[in-house]
Coordinates of C-alpha atoms in Angstrom, one line a residue:
Chain T
M194 CA 3.2 6.1 4.7
I195 CA 2.2 5.7 0.7
L196 CA 3.4 6.7 -2.6
A197 CA 1.6 7.1 -5.5
F198 CA 2.4 8.7 -8.8
D199 CA 1.2 8.9 -12.5
T200 CA 2.2 9.1 -15.7
T201 CA -0.9 8.6 -17.7
S202 CA -0.7 12.2 -19.1
S203 CA 1.4 15.0 -20.1
I204 CA 1.4 15.7 -16.3
C205 CA 4.3 14.0 -14.2
S206 CA 2.8 13.9 -10.7
V207 CA 3.6 12.1 -7.1
S208 CA 1.9 12.4 -3.7
I209 CA 2.6 10.6 -0.4
F210 CA 0.0 10.1 1.9
D211 CA 0.8 9.9 5.7
G212 CA -2.5 8.6 7.2
E213 CA -3.3 12.5 7.6
N214 CA -2.3 14.8 4.4
I215 CA -1.9 14.4 0.9
I216 CA 1.3 16.0 -0.4
T217 CA 1.8 16.4 -3.7
Q218 CA 4.4 17.4 -6.6
R219 CA 3.7 17.8 -9.9
E220 CA 6.0 19.0 -13.4
E221 CA 4.5 20.0 -16.8
S222 CA 6.1 16.7 -18.3
G223 CA 5.9 17.1 -22.4
F224 CA 5.7 13.2 -22.0
K225 CA 9.2 12.7 -20.9
H226 CA 8.0 11.1 -17.4
S227 CA 10.9 8.2 -18.1
T228 CA 13.5 11.6 -17.2
L229 CA 11.7 13.6 -14.4
L230 CA 9.6 10.4 -12.5
M231 CA 12.6 9.5 -10.5
P232 CA 14.1 12.3 -9.3
L233 CA 10.5 13.7 -8.4
I234 CA 10.1 10.3 -6.1
D235 CA 13.3 11.3 -4.9
R236 CA 12.5 14.8 -4.4
I237 CA 9.1 14.6 -2.3
L238 CA 10.9 12.0 0.0
Q239 CA 13.9 14.1 1.1
E240 CA 12.1 17.1 0.8
N241 CA 9.3 15.3 3.6
N242 CA 12.3 13.6 5.7
Y243 CA 10.8 10.1 4.3
T244 CA 13.8 7.3 3.5
L245 CA 12.6 4.2 1.6
G246 CA 11.6 2.1 4.4
D247 CA 9.0 4.6 5.7
I248 CA 6.9 3.3 2.3
E249 CA 4.5 0.9 3.2
K250 CA 2.2 0.7 -0.1
V251 CA 3.0 1.6 -3.8
I252 CA -0.4 2.7 -5.5
V253 CA -0.2 3.5 -9.8
S254 CA -2.3 4.6 -12.1
N255 CA -2.6 2.0 -14.8
G256 CA -4.2 3.7 -17.6
P257 CA -6.3 4.5 -19.3
G258 CA -4.1 7.2 -21.7
S259 CA -1.0 7.5 -23.0
F260 CA 0.2 3.7 -23.7
T261 CA 3.9 4.8 -22.9
G262 CA 3.3 7.0 -19.9
I263 CA 1.2 3.9 -18.4
R264 CA 3.7 1.7 -18.9
I265 CA 6.4 4.0 -17.3
G266 CA 4.1 4.2 -14.4
V267 CA 3.8 0.9 -14.1
A268 CA 7.1 -0.7 -14.8
T269 CA 8.7 1.8 -11.8
A270 CA 5.7 0.6 -9.4
L271 CA 6.7 -2.7 -9.9
G272 CA 11.2 -2.2 -9.3
F273 CA 9.6 -0.6 -6.1
K274 CA 7.8 -4.0 -5.2
K275 CA 10.3 -5.6 -6.0
G276 CA 12.8 -3.4 -4.6
L277 CA 10.9 -2.9 -1.2
N278 CA 9.1 -5.7 -1.1
V279 CA 5.8 -4.2 -0.9
P280 CA 2.2 -4.6 -2.1
L281 CA 1.2 -2.6 -4.6
Y282 CA -2.1 -1.4 -6.3
S283 CA -3.7 0.2 -9.1
V284 CA -6.2 3.0 -9.7
N285 CA -7.8 3.8 -13.3
S286 CA -7.1 6.9 -14.0
L287 CA -10.3 8.0 -15.3
D288 CA -10.9 6.9 -11.2
M289 CA -8.3 8.7 -10.5
M290 CA -8.4 12.0 -12.2
S291 CA -13.3 11.9 -10.9
Y292 CA -11.3 13.4 -7.7
S293 CA -10.6 16.5 -9.5
S294 CA -14.5 17.9 -8.5
D295 CA -17.0 18.3 -5.5
D296 CA -19.5 18.9 -8.0
D297 CA -22.8 17.1 -8.8
I298 CA -22.2 15.8 -12.3
R299 CA -18.5 14.9 -13.4
C300 CA -17.3 13.2 -16.6
S301 CA -13.3 12.2 -16.7
I302 CA -12.6 13.0 -20.1
I303 CA -9.3 11.6 -21.8
N304 CA -8.6 12.5 -25.5
A305 CA -8.1 10.5 -27.6
R306 CA -8.0 12.6 -30.7
R307 CA -10.7 12.2 -33.7
H308 CA -13.4 13.0 -31.5
S309 CA -12.7 9.6 -29.5
V310 CA -12.7 9.9 -25.9
Y311 CA -11.7 7.3 -22.6
A312 CA -14.8 8.6 -20.7
A313 CA -16.6 8.2 -17.2
C314 CA -18.8 10.0 -15.4
Y315 CA -19.4 10.6 -12.0
G316 CA -21.9 11.8 -9.0
K317 CA -25.1 12.1 -9.6
I318 CA -25.6 9.9 -12.6
T319 CA -23.0 7.2 -13.3
L320 CA -21.7 5.9 -16.5
D321 CA -18.7 3.6 -16.5
P322 CA -15.0 3.7 -18.1
F323 CA -15.2 3.4 -22.2
N324 CA -13.6 4.3 -24.9
D325 CA -15.7 5.5 -27.7
D326 CA -16.1 8.6 -30.1
F327 CA -17.5 11.7 -27.5
N328 CA -21.1 11.6 -28.7
V329 CA -21.6 8.4 -26.2
I330 CA -21.2 11.3 -23.8
K331 CA -23.4 13.6 -25.3
S332 CA -26.3 11.6 -25.8
F333 CA -25.6 10.0 -22.2
I334 CA -25.8 13.7 -20.2
D335 CA -28.5 15.0 -22.9
G336 CA -32.0 16.4 -21.3
K337 CA -30.5 14.5 -17.8
V338 CA -28.6 17.0 -16.8
E339 CA -28.3 21.5 -16.9
S340 CA -24.6 21.0 -15.7
V341 CA -21.6 19.5 -16.1
T342 CA -18.0 19.1 -15.2
F343 CA -15.5 18.0 -17.3
I344 CA -12.4 16.6 -15.9
G345 CA -9.0 16.8 -18.1
E346 CA -6.8 18.4 -20.6
N347 CA -7.5 19.1 -24.3
I348 CA -11.3 18.9 -23.9
S349 CA -11.8 22.3 -25.0
E350 CA -13.2 20.9 -28.1
F351 CA -15.4 19.1 -26.4
C352 CA -17.1 21.7 -24.2
E353 CA -17.5 23.7 -26.9
E354 CA -19.6 21.4 -28.1
I355 CA -22.2 20.6 -25.1
R356 CA -22.6 24.6 -24.7
K357 CA -23.5 25.3 -28.3
E358 CA -25.2 21.6 -29.4
L359 CA -27.1 20.8 -26.0
N360 CA -27.0 23.8 -24.1
I361 CA -26.1 22.4 -21.2
S362 CA -23.8 25.0 -19.0
V363 CA -19.7 23.1 -18.5
N364 CA -17.4 23.8 -16.0
A365 CA -14.2 22.3 -17.6
V366 CA -11.3 21.3 -14.3
K367 CA -7.7 20.2 -14.6
S368 CA -7.3 16.7 -13.2
I369 CA -5.3 16.7 -9.8
G370 CA -3.5 14.1 -10.6
S371 CA -1.5 11.6 -8.0
R372 CA -3.6 13.3 -5.3
G373 CA -6.2 11.8 -7.1
I374 CA -4.8 8.7 -6.8
I375 CA -4.8 8.8 -2.8
L376 CA -7.8 9.9 -2.7
S377 CA -9.6 7.0 -4.7
Y378 CA -7.8 4.3 -3.1
L379 CA -9.1 6.0 0.6
D380 CA -12.3 5.7 -1.1
G381 CA -12.1 1.7 -1.4
K382 CA -11.8 2.4 -5.5
F383 CA -8.4 0.6 -6.8
S384 CA -7.1 -3.0 -7.2
D385 CA -4.6 -5.5 -6.6
D386 CA -4.3 -6.6 -10.8
I387 CA -1.6 -3.5 -11.3
Y388 CA -0.7 -4.4 -15.1
P389 CA -2.0 -2.1 -17.7
N390 CA -5.4 -1.5 -18.4
Y391 CA -5.3 0.3 -21.9
M392 CA -8.6 -0.1 -22.9
R393 CA -7.6 -0.3 -26.6
K394 CA -6.5 -2.9 -28.4
T395 CA -2.8 -2.1 -30.7
L396 CA -3.4 -1.3 -34.1
A397 CA -1.8 -4.0 -35.5
E398 CA -4.2 -6.2 -33.6
M399 CA -6.9 -4.1 -34.9
E400 CA -6.1 -4.4 -38.6
R401 CA -5.6 -8.7 -38.3
N402 CA -9.0 -9.0 -36.0
L403 CA -6.7 -10.2 -33.3
Chain C
M261 CA 33.3 -10.4 -6.1
T262 CA 30.8 -8.0 -7.8
V263 CA 27.5 -9.1 -8.6
L264 CA 25.0 -7.7 -11.4
L265 CA 21.5 -7.9 -12.0
A266 CA 21.1 -7.1 -15.8
I267 CA 17.9 -6.4 -17.8
E268 CA 17.2 -6.1 -21.3
S269 CA 14.1 -5.4 -23.5
S270 CA 15.2 -3.1 -26.2
C271 CA 13.4 -5.2 -29.0
D272 CA 11.0 -8.2 -28.6
E273 CA 13.2 -10.3 -25.8
C274 CA 12.7 -9.4 -22.2
C275 CA 15.6 -10.6 -20.6
A276 CA 16.5 -10.8 -17.3
A277 CA 20.4 -11.7 -15.8
V278 CA 22.7 -12.6 -12.6
V279 CA 26.4 -11.9 -13.6
K280 CA 29.2 -12.4 -11.3
D281 CA 32.7 -10.4 -12.3
G282 CA 31.9 -9.5 -15.6
R283 CA 32.6 -13.0 -17.1
E284 CA 30.4 -15.7 -15.2
V285 CA 26.8 -16.2 -16.0
L286 CA 25.0 -16.6 -12.8
S287 CA 21.1 -17.1 -14.1
N288 CA 20.4 -16.2 -18.0
I289 CA 16.6 -15.5 -19.1
V290 CA 14.5 -14.8 -22.1
N291 CA 11.4 -14.7 -22.2
S292 CA 10.9 -14.7 -26.5
Q293 CA 7.8 -12.7 -28.1
I294 CA 9.1 -14.8 -31.5
D295 CA 5.4 -16.3 -31.3
I296 CA 3.8 -13.4 -30.8
H297 CA 5.4 -11.3 -33.3
K298 CA 4.8 -14.5 -36.3
N299 CA 1.3 -13.4 -36.3
F300 CA 2.5 -9.7 -38.1
G301 CA 5.0 -11.3 -39.8
G302 CA 7.7 -9.1 -37.9
V303 CA 7.9 -6.9 -34.4
V304 CA 5.1 -4.3 -33.6
P305 CA 6.9 -2.7 -31.3
E306 CA 3.5 -1.6 -29.3
V307 CA 2.7 -5.1 -29.3
A308 CA 6.4 -6.1 -28.4
S309 CA 5.8 -3.2 -25.3
R310 CA 3.3 -5.2 -24.2
N311 CA 4.4 -7.8 -23.2
H312 CA 8.1 -6.6 -21.7
I313 CA 5.3 -4.6 -19.6
T314 CA 3.3 -7.5 -18.2
T315 CA 6.2 -10.5 -18.3
I316 CA 9.0 -8.4 -17.1
E317 CA 8.3 -9.4 -13.1
S318 CA 9.1 -13.0 -13.8
V319 CA 11.8 -12.5 -15.9
V320 CA 13.1 -11.0 -13.7
D321 CA 12.1 -12.9 -10.2
R322 CA 13.5 -16.1 -12.3
A323 CA 16.9 -14.5 -13.1
I324 CA 17.7 -14.2 -8.8
D325 CA 15.6 -17.1 -8.2
E326 CA 18.3 -19.7 -10.9
S327 CA 21.5 -17.7 -10.0
G328 CA 21.3 -18.5 -6.4
I329 CA 22.0 -15.4 -5.2
S330 CA 19.4 -13.1 -2.5
I331 CA 18.3 -10.5 -3.5
E332 CA 20.5 -8.0 -0.8
E333 CA 23.4 -9.6 -2.5
I334 CA 22.6 -6.9 -6.0
E335 CA 25.3 -4.6 -6.0
G336 CA 24.2 -3.1 -9.2
V337 CA 21.5 -2.5 -11.9
C338 CA 22.5 -2.5 -15.3
V339 CA 20.0 -2.1 -18.1
T340 CA 20.1 -1.8 -22.0
N341 CA 18.8 1.9 -22.6
R342 CA 20.1 2.5 -26.2
P343 CA 19.6 1.7 -28.7
G344 CA 16.1 -0.4 -29.7
L345 CA 12.8 0.6 -29.7
I346 CA 11.7 3.4 -27.6
G347 CA 8.7 2.1 -25.8
S348 CA 10.3 -1.7 -25.5
L349 CA 13.6 -0.2 -23.7
L350 CA 11.3 2.1 -21.2
V351 CA 10.3 -0.9 -19.6
G352 CA 13.9 -2.1 -18.7
V353 CA 14.8 1.2 -18.0
S354 CA 11.9 2.7 -15.7
Y355 CA 11.8 -0.8 -13.9
A356 CA 15.9 -1.0 -13.3
K357 CA 15.5 3.0 -12.2
S358 CA 12.9 1.8 -9.2
L359 CA 14.7 -0.9 -8.1
A360 CA 18.3 0.3 -8.3
Y361 CA 16.9 3.4 -6.3
S362 CA 14.8 1.3 -3.8
L363 CA 18.0 -1.6 -3.1
G364 CA 20.6 2.0 -2.8
V365 CA 22.7 0.6 -5.5
P366 CA 24.2 2.4 -8.5
L367 CA 22.1 2.2 -11.9
I368 CA 24.1 0.9 -15.2
G369 CA 22.9 2.5 -18.3
V370 CA 24.7 -0.1 -21.2
N371 CA 24.7 0.3 -25.0
H372 CA 23.0 -3.2 -26.3
L373 CA 25.8 -3.2 -29.0
D374 CA 28.6 -2.7 -25.9
G375 CA 27.2 -5.5 -24.5
H376 CA 26.6 -8.2 -27.6
V377 CA 30.7 -7.5 -27.9
A378 CA 31.1 -8.3 -24.6
A379 CA 29.0 -11.5 -24.7
N380 CA 32.5 -13.0 -25.9
Y381 CA 33.7 -12.2 -22.1
L382 CA 31.4 -14.7 -21.0
G383 CA 32.3 -17.9 -23.0
N384 CA 35.8 -16.8 -23.7
R385 CA 37.4 -16.0 -20.3
E386 CA 40.8 -15.6 -21.6
L387 CA 39.9 -12.7 -24.2
E388 CA 40.8 -9.2 -23.5
P389 CA 40.9 -6.1 -24.9
P390 CA 42.4 -5.2 -27.8
F391 CA 40.3 -6.0 -30.5
I392 CA 38.1 -5.6 -33.7
A393 CA 34.1 -6.7 -33.1
L394 CA 32.0 -6.9 -35.6
I395 CA 28.3 -7.4 -34.7
L396 CA 26.2 -9.4 -36.9
S397 CA 22.6 -9.0 -36.2
G398 CA 18.6 -8.1 -37.3
G399 CA 19.4 -4.4 -36.1
H400 CA 23.5 -4.4 -37.1
S401 CA 25.8 -4.8 -39.0
H402 CA 28.5 -2.5 -37.5
F403 CA 32.7 -2.8 -36.6
Y404 CA 34.1 -1.5 -33.6
Y405 CA 38.1 -1.7 -32.3
T406 CA 37.9 -2.1 -28.8
R407 CA 40.9 -0.6 -27.2
D408 CA 39.7 -1.5 -24.0
Y409 CA 37.0 -2.5 -21.4
G410 CA 34.0 -1.1 -22.5
E411 CA 36.2 1.5 -24.9
Y412 CA 35.4 1.5 -28.5
E413 CA 35.3 3.3 -31.2
R414 CA 33.0 2.6 -34.5
I415 CA 34.9 1.7 -37.7
G416 CA 32.2 0.5 -40.1
A417 CA 28.6 0.6 -40.1
T418 CA 25.8 -1.1 -42.2
R419 CA 25.0 2.1 -45.4
D420 CA 21.3 0.5 -45.6
D421 CA 19.7 -2.9 -44.3
A422 CA 21.4 -4.9 -41.6
I423 CA 22.3 -8.1 -42.6
G424 CA 20.0 -10.0 -40.7
E425 CA 17.2 -7.5 -41.7
A426 CA 18.4 -8.5 -45.2
F427 CA 18.2 -12.3 -44.6
D428 CA 14.5 -11.5 -43.1
K429 CA 13.6 -9.7 -46.1
V430 CA 14.9 -12.5 -48.5
A431 CA 12.9 -15.2 -46.7
R432 CA 9.9 -13.6 -47.2
L433 CA 10.3 -13.4 -50.6
L434 CA 11.1 -17.2 -50.3
K435 CA 7.9 -17.4 -48.3
L436 CA 9.9 -18.4 -45.2
P437 CA 8.5 -17.7 -41.8
Y438 CA 10.2 -14.7 -39.8
P439 CA 12.8 -14.8 -37.8
G440 CA 14.6 -15.6 -41.7
G441 CA 17.8 -16.2 -40.4
P442 CA 17.7 -19.3 -39.5
H443 CA 15.1 -20.3 -42.2
V444 CA 17.5 -19.5 -45.0
E445 CA 20.6 -21.0 -43.9
K446 CA 18.6 -24.3 -43.4
L447 CA 17.1 -24.1 -46.9
A448 CA 20.7 -23.1 -48.3
E449 CA 22.1 -26.5 -47.0
K450 CA 20.1 -28.4 -49.8
G451 CA 21.0 -25.2 -52.4
K452 CA 24.1 -24.9 -54.4
V453 CA 25.9 -21.3 -54.9
S454 CA 25.1 -21.0 -58.3
I455 CA 23.8 -17.5 -58.9
D456 CA 25.8 -14.5 -59.6
L457 CA 25.0 -12.0 -56.9
P458 CA 26.8 -8.7 -56.5
L459 CA 29.5 -8.4 -54.0
V460 CA 29.2 -4.9 -52.7
L461 CA 32.5 -4.3 -51.2
L462 CA 32.0 -0.4 -51.3
E463 CA 35.1 2.2 -51.5
D464 CA 38.3 0.3 -51.1
D465 CA 39.1 1.7 -47.8
S466 CA 35.7 1.6 -46.5
L467 CA 34.2 -0.6 -44.0
D468 CA 31.0 -0.2 -44.2
F469 CA 28.6 -2.5 -45.8
S470 CA 25.4 -2.0 -48.3
F471 CA 22.9 -5.2 -48.3
S472 CA 20.3 -4.0 -49.7
G473 CA 21.5 -4.2 -53.1
I474 CA 21.7 -8.0 -53.4
K475 CA 18.9 -8.1 -51.5
S476 CA 17.0 -6.4 -54.5
K477 CA 18.6 -8.6 -57.2
V478 CA 17.0 -11.5 -55.4
M479 CA 13.7 -9.7 -55.9
Q480 CA 14.5 -9.4 -59.4
I481 CA 15.6 -13.1 -60.0
M482 CA 12.6 -14.3 -57.9
D483 CA 10.8 -15.3 -61.3
K484 CA 13.0 -16.7 -63.4
G485 CA 13.0 -20.5 -62.3
Y486 CA 15.9 -20.8 -60.0
R487 CA 15.2 -23.3 -57.2
P488 CA 14.7 -21.5 -54.3
E489 CA 17.2 -23.2 -52.5
D490 CA 20.1 -22.2 -54.2
I491 CA 19.0 -18.5 -54.3
A492 CA 19.2 -19.4 -50.3
A493 CA 22.2 -21.2 -50.9
S494 CA 23.4 -18.2 -53.5
F495 CA 22.3 -14.9 -51.4
Q496 CA 23.9 -16.6 -47.9
N497 CA 27.2 -17.1 -49.2
T498 CA 27.5 -13.8 -50.8
C499 CA 26.8 -11.8 -47.7
F500 CA 29.1 -14.0 -45.7
E501 CA 31.7 -13.4 -48.5
I502 CA 31.3 -10.0 -48.5
V503 CA 31.6 -10.3 -44.7
A504 CA 34.8 -12.1 -44.6
K505 CA 36.2 -9.8 -47.3
K506 CA 35.4 -6.6 -44.8
I507 CA 37.0 -8.7 -41.8
E508 CA 40.2 -8.8 -43.7
R509 CA 40.6 -5.3 -44.7
A510 CA 39.1 -4.2 -40.8
C511 CA 42.2 -6.5 -39.5
K512 CA 44.6 -4.9 -41.9
M513 CA 43.9 -1.5 -42.0
Q514 CA 43.9 -1.8 -37.8
N515 CA 47.0 -3.8 -37.9
I516 CA 45.2 -6.7 -35.8
K517 CA 44.8 -10.3 -35.7
K518 CA 41.7 -11.0 -33.2
V519 CA 38.2 -11.1 -34.4
V520 CA 35.4 -11.1 -31.6
I521 CA 32.2 -11.6 -33.5
A522 CA 28.8 -11.0 -32.0
G523 CA 24.7 -10.6 -32.8
G524 CA 22.4 -13.4 -33.5
V525 CA 24.0 -14.0 -37.4
A526 CA 27.1 -15.1 -35.6
S527 CA 25.3 -18.6 -35.0
N528 CA 25.5 -19.1 -38.6
K529 CA 27.2 -22.5 -39.1
V530 CA 28.0 -21.5 -42.6
L531 CA 29.8 -17.6 -41.6
R532 CA 31.7 -19.4 -39.1
S533 CA 33.0 -22.5 -41.6
R534 CA 33.8 -19.3 -44.1
L535 CA 35.6 -17.4 -41.4
R536 CA 37.7 -20.2 -40.3
E537 CA 40.0 -20.0 -43.9
L538 CA 41.0 -16.4 -43.0
P539 CA 44.7 -16.6 -41.6
L540 CA 43.2 -14.4 -38.2
E541 CA 41.6 -15.5 -34.4
I542 CA 38.0 -15.2 -34.7
I543 CA 35.9 -15.5 -31.3
Y544 CA 32.7 -16.5 -30.8
P545 CA 30.7 -15.9 -27.7
D546 CA 28.0 -19.4 -27.1
I547 CA 25.1 -20.0 -29.4
S548 CA 23.0 -19.2 -26.5
L549 CA 24.0 -15.5 -26.1
C550 CA 24.2 -14.3 -30.0
T551 CA 21.0 -13.4 -29.8
D552 CA 19.2 -10.8 -27.6
N553 CA 20.2 -11.5 -23.8
A554 CA 20.4 -9.7 -20.3
A555 CA 24.1 -11.5 -18.9
M556 CA 26.0 -9.7 -22.1
I557 CA 24.6 -6.4 -20.7
G558 CA 25.8 -7.7 -17.0
A559 CA 29.2 -8.5 -18.2
A560 CA 29.3 -4.8 -20.4
G561 CA 28.1 -3.0 -17.6
Y562 CA 30.8 -4.7 -15.3
H563 CA 33.0 -2.6 -16.6
L564 CA 31.5 0.7 -16.2
F565 CA 30.7 -0.3 -13.1
K566 CA 34.3 -0.7 -12.3
K567 CA 35.2 2.6 -13.6
K568 CA 32.5 4.0 -11.8
K569 CA 30.6 4.9 -14.1
Y570 CA 26.5 5.6 -12.7
S571 CA 23.7 6.8 -14.5
D572 CA 21.4 8.8 -12.5
L573 CA 17.9 8.3 -12.1
S574 CA 16.8 11.0 -14.8
M575 CA 18.5 8.2 -17.1
N576 CA 16.4 8.1 -20.4
A577 CA 16.1 5.5 -23.2
F578 CA 17.2 6.2 -26.6
S579 CA 16.3 4.6 -30.0
Y580 CA 19.6 5.4 -31.8
S581 CA 23.2 4.4 -30.1
S582 CA 25.4 7.4 -28.8
D583 CA 28.5 6.7 -30.6

């Protein structure tokens, strides 16, 4: 059985995969992942009659997203690795989000405030994960597509902008969370480098050009 | 025999230790980030958190390897969950939770300040409560009356800067590197106690401290032509005079003659020699256990473990101390 969890956004979600089915439990966290994650893991194992010995792999989304959320997920995964002696893998959270829809052109978007985003595009046209102004997405899809699916939370301002300025129809979808970790893993999109992928330096480092 | 693993990540040191019966250190690994934070002139919380997450695995591995025990022999996982930098604490707390859960052993959340006091149980095997504990560090200047193991009551605290914080700020004024304590102590060796600084003792019955006024006074005299070594010596002397007077007062008020000193400032030799003059039994932890470490968390956690004061999986980290 594979255990996967995502704490990079405001939703805390845990999934298990037995080789056939993915079972997911999620909770609106309001960034209280620290108190929610382990009880959620304990519950999903118990409700599905699994014991710790059944866990063969642990996969965690390691960013981008909330810096603290990323670390809660990665630290929890490392504790499992030490205690259970099982392999650990990571999935990029933008990749994870991209499995929330089957549409032809999908953009995973994490709102980093002040018009900045962590984002990537998937499907018929692709754009690798980046952290920059939302305008990068705008100019990337401009003239190439008639409709697009945006995946993420707190992204209505971006949807509005696209509809108004580019006359492209936008479909907004919420992330399926850790279920996407399993799907990405099954798709071969995962890594054994589990350390956080913040995609952004700290403010202190930026100020000092470190 | 009880063997506990302990993890401490409350500030800029990533630590893990294995402690036997709350008294014996089987291993004690400290990964300091001082060289990283020197670039910023102080601890940057986000930088500290980022370093904790990349070092915690190897720090815990080393602690278990060097202890000579196998991971199956660990009977509980202790972790600092307050007070401290929240992002840093959460790395240790999250790691400890899933580790304890997957090993099937109790999780024990420990107060960092309790840890500093308990550091004394490690070096001084005969030490038993009751005693008065004084924590002097970069984040704390706290008096506790320790009634029993893990049972204590705060009887005084700083109202502004912690003593170590005042040392850091004066060090910055004297253009000394971070962290300031050891550098001020070294410079003071060459200086004379010749400058009058305010001996702030507050109300007659108060066991609180206030160090910001002394620091401000130092700031005002910086351009008055005093030698830096004399400033360092006078500042240090004034701070420790206050500490000595407060210890005497605390002992008198609590009618007790045993005092345990803890925290990074406890390693200062001038402080130790000043306190030798007091007609009291003054106890220090080993120098290596004065600054942040996980062995002290294991020592404090042991008494919670014995009393079955376990934490559950929803345990959180807190920036403040709860007492």
